[in-house]
Every structure is written in structure tokens, then in C-alpha cells.
Tab-separated table of C-alpha atoms and ligand atoms in Angstrom:
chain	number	residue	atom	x	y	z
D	1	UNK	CA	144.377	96.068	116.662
D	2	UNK	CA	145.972	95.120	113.142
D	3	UNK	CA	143.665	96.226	110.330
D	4	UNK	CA	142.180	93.583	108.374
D	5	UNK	CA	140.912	95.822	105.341
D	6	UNK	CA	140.742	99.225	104.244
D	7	UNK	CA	137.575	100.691	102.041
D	8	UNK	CA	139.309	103.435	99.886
D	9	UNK	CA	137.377	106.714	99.074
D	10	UNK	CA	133.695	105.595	99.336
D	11	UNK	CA	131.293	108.509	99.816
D	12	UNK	CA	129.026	108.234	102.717
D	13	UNK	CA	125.482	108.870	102.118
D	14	UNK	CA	124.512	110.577	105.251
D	15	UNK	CA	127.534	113.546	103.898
D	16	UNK	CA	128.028	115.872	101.345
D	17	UNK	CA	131.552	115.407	102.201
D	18	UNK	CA	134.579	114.055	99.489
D	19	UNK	CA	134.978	110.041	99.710
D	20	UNK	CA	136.456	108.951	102.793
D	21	UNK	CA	138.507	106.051	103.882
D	22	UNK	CA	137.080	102.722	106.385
D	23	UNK	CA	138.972	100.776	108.167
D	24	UNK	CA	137.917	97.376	109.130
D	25	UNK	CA	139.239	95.400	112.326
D	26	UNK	CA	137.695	92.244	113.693
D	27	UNK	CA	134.154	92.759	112.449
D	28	UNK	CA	134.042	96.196	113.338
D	29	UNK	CA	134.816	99.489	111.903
D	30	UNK	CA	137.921	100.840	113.573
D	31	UNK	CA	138.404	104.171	111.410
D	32	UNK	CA	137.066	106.348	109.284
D	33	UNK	CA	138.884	109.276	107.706
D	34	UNK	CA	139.938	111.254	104.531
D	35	UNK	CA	143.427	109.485	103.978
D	36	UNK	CA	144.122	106.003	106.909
D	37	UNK	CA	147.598	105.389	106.128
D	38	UNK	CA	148.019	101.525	107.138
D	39	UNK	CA	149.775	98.186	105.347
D	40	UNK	CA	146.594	96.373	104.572
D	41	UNK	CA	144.548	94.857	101.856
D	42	UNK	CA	142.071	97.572	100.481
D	43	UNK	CA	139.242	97.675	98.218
D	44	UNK	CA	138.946	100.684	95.873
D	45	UNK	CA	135.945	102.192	96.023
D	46	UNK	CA	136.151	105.336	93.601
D	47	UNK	CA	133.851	107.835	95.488
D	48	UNK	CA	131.646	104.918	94.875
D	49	UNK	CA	128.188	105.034	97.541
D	50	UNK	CA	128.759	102.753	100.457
D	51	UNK	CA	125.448	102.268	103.153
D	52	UNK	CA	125.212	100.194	105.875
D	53	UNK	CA	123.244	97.483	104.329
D	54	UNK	CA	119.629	97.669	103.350
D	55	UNK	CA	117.555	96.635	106.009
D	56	UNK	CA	114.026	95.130	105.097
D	57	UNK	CA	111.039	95.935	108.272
D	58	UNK	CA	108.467	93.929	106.734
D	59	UNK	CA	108.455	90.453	104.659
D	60	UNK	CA	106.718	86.961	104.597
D	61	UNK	CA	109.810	84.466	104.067
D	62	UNK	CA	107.645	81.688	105.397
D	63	UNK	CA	104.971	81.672	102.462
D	64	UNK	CA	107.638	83.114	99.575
D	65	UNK	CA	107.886	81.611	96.629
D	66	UNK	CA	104.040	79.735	96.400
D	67	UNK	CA	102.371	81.154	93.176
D	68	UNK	CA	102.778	77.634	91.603
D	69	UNK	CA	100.050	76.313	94.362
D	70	UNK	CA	97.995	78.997	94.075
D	71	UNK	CA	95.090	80.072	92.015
D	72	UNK	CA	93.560	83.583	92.958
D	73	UNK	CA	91.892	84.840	89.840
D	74	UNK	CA	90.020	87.861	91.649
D	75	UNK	CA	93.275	88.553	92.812
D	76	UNK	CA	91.626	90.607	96.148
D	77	UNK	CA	93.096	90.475	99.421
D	78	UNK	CA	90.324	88.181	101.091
D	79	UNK	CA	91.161	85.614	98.269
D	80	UNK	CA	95.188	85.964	99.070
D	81	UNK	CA	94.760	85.205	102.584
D	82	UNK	CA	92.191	82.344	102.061
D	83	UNK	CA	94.483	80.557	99.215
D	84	UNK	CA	97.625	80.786	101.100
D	85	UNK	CA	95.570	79.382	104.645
D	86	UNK	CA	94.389	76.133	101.914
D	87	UNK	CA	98.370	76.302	100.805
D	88	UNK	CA	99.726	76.386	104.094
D	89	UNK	CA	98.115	73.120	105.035
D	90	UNK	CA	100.717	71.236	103.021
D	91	UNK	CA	103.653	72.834	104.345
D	92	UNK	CA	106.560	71.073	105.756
D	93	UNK	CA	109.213	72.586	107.622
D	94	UNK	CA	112.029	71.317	104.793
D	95	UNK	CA	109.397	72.599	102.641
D	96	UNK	CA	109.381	76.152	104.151
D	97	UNK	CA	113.251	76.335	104.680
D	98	UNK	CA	113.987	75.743	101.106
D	99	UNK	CA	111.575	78.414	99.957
D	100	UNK	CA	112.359	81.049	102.150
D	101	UNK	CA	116.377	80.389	102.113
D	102	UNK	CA	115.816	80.803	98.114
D	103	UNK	CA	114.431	84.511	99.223
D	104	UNK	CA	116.710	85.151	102.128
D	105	UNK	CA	119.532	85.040	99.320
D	106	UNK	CA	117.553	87.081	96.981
D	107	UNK	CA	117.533	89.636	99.544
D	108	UNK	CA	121.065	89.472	100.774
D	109	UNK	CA	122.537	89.496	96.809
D	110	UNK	CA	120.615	93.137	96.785
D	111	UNK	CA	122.738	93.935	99.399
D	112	UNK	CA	119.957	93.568	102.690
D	113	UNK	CA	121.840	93.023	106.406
D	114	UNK	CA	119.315	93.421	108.763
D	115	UNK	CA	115.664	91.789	108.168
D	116	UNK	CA	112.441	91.365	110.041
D	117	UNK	CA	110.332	88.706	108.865
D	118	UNK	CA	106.552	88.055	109.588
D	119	UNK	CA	105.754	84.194	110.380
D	120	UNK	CA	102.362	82.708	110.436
D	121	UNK	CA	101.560	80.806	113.609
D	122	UNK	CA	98.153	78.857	114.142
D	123	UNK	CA	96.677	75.823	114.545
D	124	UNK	CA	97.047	74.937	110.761
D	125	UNK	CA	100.336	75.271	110.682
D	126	UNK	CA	101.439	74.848	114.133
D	127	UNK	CA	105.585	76.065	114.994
D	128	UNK	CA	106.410	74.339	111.726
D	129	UNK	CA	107.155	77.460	109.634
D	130	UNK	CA	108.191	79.123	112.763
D	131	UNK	CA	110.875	76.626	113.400
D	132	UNK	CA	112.341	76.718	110.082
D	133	UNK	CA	112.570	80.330	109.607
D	134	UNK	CA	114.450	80.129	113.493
D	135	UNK	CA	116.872	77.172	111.506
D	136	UNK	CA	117.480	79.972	108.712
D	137	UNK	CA	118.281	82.686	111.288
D	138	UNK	CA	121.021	80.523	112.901
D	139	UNK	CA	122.168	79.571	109.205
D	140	UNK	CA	122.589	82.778	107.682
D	141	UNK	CA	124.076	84.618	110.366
D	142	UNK	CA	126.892	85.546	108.578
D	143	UNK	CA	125.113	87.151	106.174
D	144	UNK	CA	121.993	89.198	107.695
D	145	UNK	CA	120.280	90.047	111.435
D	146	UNK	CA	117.387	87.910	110.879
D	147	UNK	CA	114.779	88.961	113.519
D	148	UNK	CA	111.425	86.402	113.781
D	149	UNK	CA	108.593	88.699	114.150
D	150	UNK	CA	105.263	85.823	115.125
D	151	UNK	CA	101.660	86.706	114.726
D	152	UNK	CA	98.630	85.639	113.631
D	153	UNK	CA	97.460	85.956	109.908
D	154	UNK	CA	94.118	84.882	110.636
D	155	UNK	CA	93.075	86.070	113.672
D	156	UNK	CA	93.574	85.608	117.499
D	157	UNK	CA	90.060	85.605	119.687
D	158	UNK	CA	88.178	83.793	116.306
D	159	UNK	CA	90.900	80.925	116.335
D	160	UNK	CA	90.804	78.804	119.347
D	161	UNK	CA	94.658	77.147	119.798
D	162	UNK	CA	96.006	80.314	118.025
D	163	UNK	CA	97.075	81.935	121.427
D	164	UNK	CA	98.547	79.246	122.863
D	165	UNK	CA	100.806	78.857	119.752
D	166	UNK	CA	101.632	82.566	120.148
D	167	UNK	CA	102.858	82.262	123.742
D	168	UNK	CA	104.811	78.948	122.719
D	169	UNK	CA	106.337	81.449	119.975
D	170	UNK	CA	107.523	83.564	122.065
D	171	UNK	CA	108.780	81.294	124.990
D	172	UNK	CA	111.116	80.370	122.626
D	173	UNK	CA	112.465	83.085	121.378
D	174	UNK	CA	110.691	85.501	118.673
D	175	UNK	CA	112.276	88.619	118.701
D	176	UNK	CA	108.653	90.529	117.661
D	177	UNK	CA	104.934	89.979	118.182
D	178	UNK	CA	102.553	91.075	115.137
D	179	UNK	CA	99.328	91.111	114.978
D	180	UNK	CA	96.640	90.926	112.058
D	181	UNK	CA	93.143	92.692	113.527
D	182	UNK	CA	91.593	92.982	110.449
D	183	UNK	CA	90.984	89.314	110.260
D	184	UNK	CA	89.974	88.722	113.481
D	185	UNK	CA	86.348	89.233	114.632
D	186	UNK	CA	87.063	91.080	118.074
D	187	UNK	CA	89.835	93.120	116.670
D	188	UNK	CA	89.585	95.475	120.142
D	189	UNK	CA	90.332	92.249	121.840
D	190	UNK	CA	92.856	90.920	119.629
D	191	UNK	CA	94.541	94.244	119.722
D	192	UNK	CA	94.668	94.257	123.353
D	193	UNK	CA	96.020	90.672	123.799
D	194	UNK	CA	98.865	91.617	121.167
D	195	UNK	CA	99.938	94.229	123.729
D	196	UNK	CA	99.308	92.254	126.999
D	197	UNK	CA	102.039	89.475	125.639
D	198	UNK	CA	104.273	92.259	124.171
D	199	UNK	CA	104.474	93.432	127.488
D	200	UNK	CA	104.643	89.955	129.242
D	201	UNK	CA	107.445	88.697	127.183
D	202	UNK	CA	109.166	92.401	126.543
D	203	UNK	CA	108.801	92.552	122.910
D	204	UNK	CA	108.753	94.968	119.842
D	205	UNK	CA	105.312	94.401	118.235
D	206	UNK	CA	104.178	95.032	114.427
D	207	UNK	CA	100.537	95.005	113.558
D	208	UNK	CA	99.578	94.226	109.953
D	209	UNK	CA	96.588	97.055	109.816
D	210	UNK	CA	93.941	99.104	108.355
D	211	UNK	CA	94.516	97.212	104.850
D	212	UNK	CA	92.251	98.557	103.017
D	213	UNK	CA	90.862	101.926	101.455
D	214	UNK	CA	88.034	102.759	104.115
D	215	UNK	CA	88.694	106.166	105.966
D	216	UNK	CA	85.099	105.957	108.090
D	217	UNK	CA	87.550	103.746	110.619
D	218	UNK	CA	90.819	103.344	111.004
D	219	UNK	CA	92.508	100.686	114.545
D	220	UNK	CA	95.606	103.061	114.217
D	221	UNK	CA	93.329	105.118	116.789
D	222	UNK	CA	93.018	102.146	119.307
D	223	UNK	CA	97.023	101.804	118.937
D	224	UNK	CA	97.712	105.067	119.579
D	225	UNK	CA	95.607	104.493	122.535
D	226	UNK	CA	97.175	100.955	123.973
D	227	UNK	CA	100.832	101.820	122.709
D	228	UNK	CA	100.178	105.339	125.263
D	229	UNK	CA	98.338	103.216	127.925
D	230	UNK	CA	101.232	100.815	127.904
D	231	UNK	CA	103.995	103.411	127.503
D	232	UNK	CA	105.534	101.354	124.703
D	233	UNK	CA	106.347	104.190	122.469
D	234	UNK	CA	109.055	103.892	119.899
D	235	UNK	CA	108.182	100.436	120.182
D	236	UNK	CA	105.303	99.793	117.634
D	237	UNK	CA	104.973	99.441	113.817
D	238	UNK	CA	101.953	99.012	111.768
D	239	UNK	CA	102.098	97.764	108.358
D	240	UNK	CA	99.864	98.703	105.008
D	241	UNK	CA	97.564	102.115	106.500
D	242	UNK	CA	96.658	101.992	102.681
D	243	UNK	CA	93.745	104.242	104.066
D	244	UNK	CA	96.602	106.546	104.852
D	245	UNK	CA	95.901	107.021	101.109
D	246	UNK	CA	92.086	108.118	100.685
D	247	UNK	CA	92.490	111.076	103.749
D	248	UNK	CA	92.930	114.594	102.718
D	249	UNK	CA	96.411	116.109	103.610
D	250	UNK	CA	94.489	118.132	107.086
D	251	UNK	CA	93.557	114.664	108.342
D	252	UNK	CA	96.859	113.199	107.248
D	253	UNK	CA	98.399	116.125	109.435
D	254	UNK	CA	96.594	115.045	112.258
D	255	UNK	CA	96.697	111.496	111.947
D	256	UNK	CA	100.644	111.968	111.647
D	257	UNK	CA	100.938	113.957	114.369
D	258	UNK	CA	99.187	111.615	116.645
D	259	UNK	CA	101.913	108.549	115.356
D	260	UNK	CA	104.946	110.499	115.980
D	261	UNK	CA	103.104	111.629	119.298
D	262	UNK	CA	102.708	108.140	120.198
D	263	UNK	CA	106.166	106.692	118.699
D	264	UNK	CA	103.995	104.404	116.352
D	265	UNK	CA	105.947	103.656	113.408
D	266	UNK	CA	104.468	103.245	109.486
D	267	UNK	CA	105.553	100.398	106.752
D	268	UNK	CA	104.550	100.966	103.846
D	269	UNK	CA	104.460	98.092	101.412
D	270	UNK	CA	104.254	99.865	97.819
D	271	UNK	CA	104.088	96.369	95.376
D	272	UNK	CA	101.534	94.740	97.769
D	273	UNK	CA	99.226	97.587	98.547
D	274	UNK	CA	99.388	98.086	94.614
D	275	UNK	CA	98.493	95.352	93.868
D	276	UNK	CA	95.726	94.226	96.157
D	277	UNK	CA	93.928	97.614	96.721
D	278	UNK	CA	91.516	99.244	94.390
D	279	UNK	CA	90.136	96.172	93.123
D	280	UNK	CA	86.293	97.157	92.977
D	281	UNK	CA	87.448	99.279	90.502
D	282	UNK	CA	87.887	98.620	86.764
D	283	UNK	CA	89.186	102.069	85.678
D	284	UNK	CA	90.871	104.887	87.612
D	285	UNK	CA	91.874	102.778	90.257
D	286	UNK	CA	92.986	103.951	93.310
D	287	UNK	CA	96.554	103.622	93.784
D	288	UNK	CA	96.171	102.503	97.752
D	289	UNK	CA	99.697	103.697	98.820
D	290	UNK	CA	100.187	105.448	101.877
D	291	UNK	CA	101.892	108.679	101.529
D	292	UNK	CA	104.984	107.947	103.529
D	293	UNK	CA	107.266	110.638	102.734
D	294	UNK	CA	104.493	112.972	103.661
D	295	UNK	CA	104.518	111.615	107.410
D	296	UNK	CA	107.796	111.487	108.106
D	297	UNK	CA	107.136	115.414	107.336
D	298	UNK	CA	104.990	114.903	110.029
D	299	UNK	CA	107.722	113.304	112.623
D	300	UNK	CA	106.902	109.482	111.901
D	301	UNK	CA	109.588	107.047	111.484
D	302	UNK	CA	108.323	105.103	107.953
D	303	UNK	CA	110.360	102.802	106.427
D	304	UNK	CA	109.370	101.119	102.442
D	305	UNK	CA	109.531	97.225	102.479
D	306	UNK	CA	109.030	94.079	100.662
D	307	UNK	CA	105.899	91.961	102.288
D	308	UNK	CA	105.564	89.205	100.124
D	309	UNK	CA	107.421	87.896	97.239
D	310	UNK	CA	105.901	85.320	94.235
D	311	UNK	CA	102.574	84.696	96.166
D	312	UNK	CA	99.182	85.545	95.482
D	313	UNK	CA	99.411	88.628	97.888
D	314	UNK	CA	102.479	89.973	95.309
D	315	UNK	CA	103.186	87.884	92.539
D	316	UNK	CA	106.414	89.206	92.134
D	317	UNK	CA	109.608	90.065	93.605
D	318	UNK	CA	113.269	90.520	93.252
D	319	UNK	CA	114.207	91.109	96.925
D	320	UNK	CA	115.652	94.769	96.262
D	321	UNK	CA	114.539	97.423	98.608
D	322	UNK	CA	116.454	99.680	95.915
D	323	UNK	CA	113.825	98.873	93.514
D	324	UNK	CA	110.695	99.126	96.757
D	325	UNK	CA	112.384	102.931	97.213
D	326	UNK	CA	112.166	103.298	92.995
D	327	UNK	CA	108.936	102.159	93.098
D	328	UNK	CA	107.223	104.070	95.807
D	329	UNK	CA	108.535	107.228	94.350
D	330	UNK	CA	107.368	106.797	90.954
D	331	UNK	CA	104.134	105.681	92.720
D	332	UNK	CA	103.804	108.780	95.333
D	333	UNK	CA	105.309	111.355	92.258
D	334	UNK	CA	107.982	112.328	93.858
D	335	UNK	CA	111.472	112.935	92.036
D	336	UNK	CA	113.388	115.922	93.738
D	337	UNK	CA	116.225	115.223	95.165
D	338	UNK	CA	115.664	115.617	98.708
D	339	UNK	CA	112.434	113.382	98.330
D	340	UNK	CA	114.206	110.856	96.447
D	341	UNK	CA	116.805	110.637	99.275
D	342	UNK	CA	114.119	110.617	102.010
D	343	UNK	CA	113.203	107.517	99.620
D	344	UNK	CA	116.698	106.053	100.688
D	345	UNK	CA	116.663	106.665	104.383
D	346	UNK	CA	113.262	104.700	104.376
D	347	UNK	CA	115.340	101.841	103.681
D	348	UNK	CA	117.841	102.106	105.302
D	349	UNK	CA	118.591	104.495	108.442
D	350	UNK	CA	114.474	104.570	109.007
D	351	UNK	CA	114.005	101.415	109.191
D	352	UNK	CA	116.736	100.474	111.340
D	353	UNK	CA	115.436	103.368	114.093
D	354	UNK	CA	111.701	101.239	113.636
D	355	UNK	CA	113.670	98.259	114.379
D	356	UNK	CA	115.602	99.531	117.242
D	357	UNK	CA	118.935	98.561	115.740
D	358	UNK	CA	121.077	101.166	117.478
D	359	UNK	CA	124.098	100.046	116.555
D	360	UNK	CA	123.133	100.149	112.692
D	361	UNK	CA	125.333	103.011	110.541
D	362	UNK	CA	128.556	103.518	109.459
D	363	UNK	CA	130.587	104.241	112.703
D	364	UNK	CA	133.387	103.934	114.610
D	365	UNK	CA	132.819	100.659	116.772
D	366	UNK	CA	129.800	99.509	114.694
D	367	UNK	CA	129.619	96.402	112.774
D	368	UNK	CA	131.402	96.489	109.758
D	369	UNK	CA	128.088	95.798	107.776
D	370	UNK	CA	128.884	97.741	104.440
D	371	UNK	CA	127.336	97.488	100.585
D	372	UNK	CA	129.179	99.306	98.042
D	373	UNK	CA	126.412	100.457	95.491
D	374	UNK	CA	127.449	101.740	91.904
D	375	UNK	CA	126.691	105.239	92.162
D	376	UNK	CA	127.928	108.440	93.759
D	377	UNK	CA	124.646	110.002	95.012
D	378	UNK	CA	121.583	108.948	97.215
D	379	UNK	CA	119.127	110.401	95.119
D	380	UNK	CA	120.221	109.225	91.762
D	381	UNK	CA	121.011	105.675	93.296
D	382	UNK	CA	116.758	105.713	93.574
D	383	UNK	CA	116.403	107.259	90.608
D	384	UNK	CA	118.419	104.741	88.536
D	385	UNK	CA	118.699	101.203	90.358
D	386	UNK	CA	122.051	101.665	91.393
D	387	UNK	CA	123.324	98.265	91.431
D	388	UNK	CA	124.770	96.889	94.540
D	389	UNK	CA	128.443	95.636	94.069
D	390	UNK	CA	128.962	94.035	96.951
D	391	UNK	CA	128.706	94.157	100.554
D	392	UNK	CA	130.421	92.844	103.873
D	393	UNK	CA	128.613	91.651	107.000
D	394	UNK	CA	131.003	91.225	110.580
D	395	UNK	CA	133.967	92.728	107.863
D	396	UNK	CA	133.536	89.634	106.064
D	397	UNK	CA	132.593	89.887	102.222
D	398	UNK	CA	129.089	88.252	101.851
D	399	UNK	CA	128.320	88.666	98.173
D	400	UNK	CA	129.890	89.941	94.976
D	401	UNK	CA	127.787	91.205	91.871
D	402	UNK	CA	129.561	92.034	88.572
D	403	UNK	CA	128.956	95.433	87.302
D	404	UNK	CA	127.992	95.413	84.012
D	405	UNK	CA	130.145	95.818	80.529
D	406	UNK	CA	129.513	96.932	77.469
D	407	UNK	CA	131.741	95.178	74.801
D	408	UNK	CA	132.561	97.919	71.639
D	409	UNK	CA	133.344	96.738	68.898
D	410	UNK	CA	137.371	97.106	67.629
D	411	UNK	CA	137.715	101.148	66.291
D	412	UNK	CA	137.239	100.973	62.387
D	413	UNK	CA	140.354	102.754	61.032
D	414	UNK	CA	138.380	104.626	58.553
D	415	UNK	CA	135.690	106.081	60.421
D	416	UNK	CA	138.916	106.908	63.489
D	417	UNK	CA	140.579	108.693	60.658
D	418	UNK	CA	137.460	110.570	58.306
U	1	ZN	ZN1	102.740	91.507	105.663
């Protein structure tokens, strides 16, 4: 098969070995070795870092972008949901499109290929936002694995129509089912439901749970429980556990144990759950973030994402899961090496094993889904923002940022000479 482009001497970030050669045939990476002697185009890389793409577990394209419509000035999680259900009223599907296509190409500029998004179906907004974001998956396809996870932001059992929708959702064609029990009134019931359908339509599901900084009670129990009961291990996420982050490091032990027992995976959402938690507080606040290095030392599969972008939930946002990785680190005090790297596997190879993308990584036969970033280490890339340079999805280049340069001024013969 002729080779349609050749990555020279890019350092792999799952080795400690010298910069290696990838060679790219129809989509797909067709070799990978120290020298690939072969008349082709070829990019220089320069023992540059190249990853498989960034991929992002856990954001809201469908109410991105929203602050301007918005006014939340206790700025507590209660008063986020409630302002974005009054928001949501007015929103179109052209409406929803345009603002979650401006994110979708935030995130794919910071070099993100494989996404699952969270869309809001009930009886206020109908399949509206759900059939836009299913438009953008078709459109951007060239660019980023766009799976539709559907759920139910405010409730199930307390929301009469809300089911219905859910079912209609998933007849045609979400990839996941989420839930939201905290919101609901019966959240045993909800919780059970969420798992009845899973099973029903054979689907992936990703709660949105135990948001907030209570430790007397925590559903992760009851999905242990259902996720055993219906032998869907390795099959179920939860999002937030920001009580995760008031336990002592025993009951974190156990806790963790029981996940990675159960093959229930953790998202932690670092600018979200540090923004909304803690706010009873008006000094020392808590910081609310789930220690998720510390449970993948327990065997469970955590990945860092982005949850919401420019809403009142997180009123901010640049779509890099570089900077979520930066962030949670600085956040959790972590800056080793090793730590910082585990920082960069939960956003990349972590997250891809939660998602159940097995043909994620860079390998022979795998999609050649590549982003260069400018750096020549995993750790340091965390610790300093590596910039992405630019990235391919199917072997095709998708985006292209500049690396920056600094302009000196012309040497002054005098000073070159004294
Ligand atoms: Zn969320």
C-alpha cells in the first residue's frame, strides 16, 4: 500500500525510547520504526511529542457558550441548573448547532479526536438539542469521534414525558445513556431505570453523581450494586464524586477498591467542581476535587475533562484538556514526574479505556489520529502547556497552530564586539 506520509522522529509518550518514525497509509498507521526508508512526503517532527489525540469523556456542547443569557449571582450549583432549565426554553436547534460547533472547534484546535458529549433531553427541550448535536457529529467527522451520550439533567421519575424522550433518544441512535440522580426525587428509581434501558438498548451509561461535598451518603454504592447486578462492568462512568474529596485516604481506599472491583469508572471535572463546590463557605473553602490520581492508585480508570464551557456551571473555557490536566495537578499538589504523567494518561489513554475506544493509540493498523505537541516529555508537556502544533484525524491534517516567535532585535555591533 503506497505511503501517503511519513512522521519523522516524534517521541512516543507511552516510551522512553529515541524518536521514532510513522508511516501513514489510507487513514491508518502502516509503520512505525526507528528509520522507514520510503519516497514520500514527511513532516519533521524533531523528537517533538506526538499522542493520539486528546480525547474529552465528559462535556455539555448543547448548553456551551450561554453566559450572555444567564444571570447566577450565588453562583451555586442549584442556581446553574435552574438558569440554564429557564435558558433552555429558548433554544432552537440552529441556535444550539451554532453554539456548540463554535466549541467543537475549540476543542479540536487543542488537538481533541475523540469526544463524549452530555445532551439534555426533556420535555422542555424536547430532541431539539439532541438533533443538532447528532447534525454536528455527522459534520465534523473528519475531525473528531463525536459520541452523543443522552440523559436527563433534571430528573427522570419527577418529570413526566422525560422517559419517553429518553427511549426516543436512544431509538435513534445515542451512543450513551447518562443519568443525573441527584436531581431527581426517587434517585433509587431513576438509577435503576438508567440501567434497565442501558441494558435494553445495549449502551455505555455515564451518571452525573454525588455532586456535592456530603460524605454521610454517597449513590456510587447503589452503582456498584446495579452495575454488579447487571454485569455491566467496564461499562459505567460517573461524573463529579466531589465527595470523593471530603473522605479520609482509608475510606478513599475502600471506596476505590470497590470501583475498580466493579469496573465503575471516575470523571473528574476540576474547573466545574471548583467552581461550584464550597460555596457555603466564605474563607478556606473547600477545594471539592476528587482525588483522581489517588484512585487510579487504587485500580480505577479516571480520566480529567471539560463539563461545561462559558455557562453559569463554568464560566470559562478554552477547550484544552492540556490545560484540565495543568489544572487538576496544581489543584490536587501534585508535580513529580510520574504524577504529572499519570495527569496525561487521564486524558488521553484513560479516557479512551472509559470510553471503550479500543482501537485508540498509536499502532500499527489504528487510525492515523495523531497531534504533534511542542514538547519532548509527558510530564513537562503538563507542567508547561505544551502547545499543540497540529494534528491529523483518518491521516488527514485537521488543524495547524503556529508555534510561537520571538522577534530579537538586529545584534548591536558594539555590544557583539565589547
Ligand atoms: Zn456534566
Amino acid at each position: 500500500m503506497p505511503i501517503d506520509l511519513v512522521l519523522r522522529q516524534g517521541r512516543l509518550i507511552d516510551s522512553d525510547q529515541a524518536p521514532v518514525d510513522i508511516a501513514l497509509a489510507d487513514g491508518r498507521i502502516a509503520e512505525i520504526a526507528t528509520n522507514i526508508t520510503v519516497d514520500a512526503p514527511e513532516e519533521r517532527l524533531d523528537g517533538r511529542l506526538v499522542i493520539p489525540g486528546f480525547v474529552e469523556t465528559h462535556i455539555h456542547l448543547d448548553k456551551s457558550c450561554i453566559l450572555d443569557r444567564c444571570d447566577c449571582p450565588e453562583g451555586t450549583l442549584q442556581e446553574a441548573i435552574a438558569s440554564v432549565a429557564t435558558a433552555k426554553r429558548a433554544f432552537t436547534e440552529a441556535d444550539v448547532y451554532a453554539r456548540a460547533q463554535r466549541t467543537l472547534e475549540k476543542s479540536i484546535v487543542q488537538g481533541t479526536t475523540r469526544m463524549r458529549t452530555h445532551v439534555e433531553v426533556d420535555p422542555r427541550i424536547g430532541l431539539t438539542a439532541f438533533h443538532a448535536i447528532q447534525r454536528l457529529k455527522r459534520d465534523y467527522d473528519w475531525a473528531i469521534d463525536l459520541q452523543i451520550c443522552a440523559f436527563p439533567q433534571e430528573g427522570l421519575t419527577n418529570d413526566p414525558g422525560t422517559e419517553e424522550l429518553l427511549i426516543e433518544a436512544c431509538e435513534q441512535g445515542a451512543d450513551v445513556i447518562g443519568g443525573c440522580p441527584y436531581t431527581d426525587t426517587d434517585p433509587p428509581t431513576h438509577m435503576a431505570r438508567i440501567f434497565e434501558l442501558a441494558r435494553r438498548f445495549d449502551l455505555d451509561i455515564d451518571f452525573h453523581l454525588d455532586f456535592d461535598l456530603d460524605h454521610t451518603w454517597m449513590h456510587l454504592d447503589e452503582v456498584c450494586r446495579l452495575t454488579d447486578a447487571h454485569r455491566w462492568g467496564g461499562r459505567v462512568a460517573i461524573g463529579h464524586v466531589t465527595k470523593l474529596s471530603v473522605v479520609a485516604p482509608p475510606r478513599l481506599a475502600e471506596i476505590g477498591a470497590r470501583l475498580a472491583d466493579a469496573g465503575v469508572a471516575v470523571t473528574v471535572l476540576p474547573a466545574t467542581d471548583l467552581f461550584l463546590m464550597g460555596r457555603t463557605h466564605d474563607h478556606h473553602v473547600p477545594r471539592g476535587v476528587a482525588p483522581a490520581h489517588r484512585l487510579i492508585g487504587h485500580g480505577v480508570t479516571c480520566s480529567l475533562a471539560t463539563n461545561n464551557v462559558l455557562n453559569p456551571f463554568t464560566p470559562f473555557g478554552d477547550c484544552s484538556l492540556l490545560r484540565m490536566a495543568n489544572l487538576y495537578a496544581n489543584v490536587a499538589q501534585v508535580g513529580g514526574p510520574r504524577d504529572l504523567r499519570a495527569c496525561l494518561d487521564m486524558v488521553t489513554t484513560l479516557p479512551a479505556r472509559l470510553m471503550n475506544a479500543s482501537d485508540y493509540g498509536i499502532a500499527v493498523g489504528h487510525p492515523a489520529d495523531l497531534v504533534v505537541l511542542d514538547s519532548r516529555d509527558g510530564a513537562m508537556a503538563v507542567a508547561e502547556l505544551a502547545q499543540p502544533l497540529f494534528g491529523l484525524k483518518h491521516g488527514r491534517r485537521s488543524f495547524t497552530r503556529s508555534a510561537a516567535t520571538i522577534h530579537r532585535p538586529p545584534a548591536n555591533p558594539q555590544t557583539a564586539n565589547g
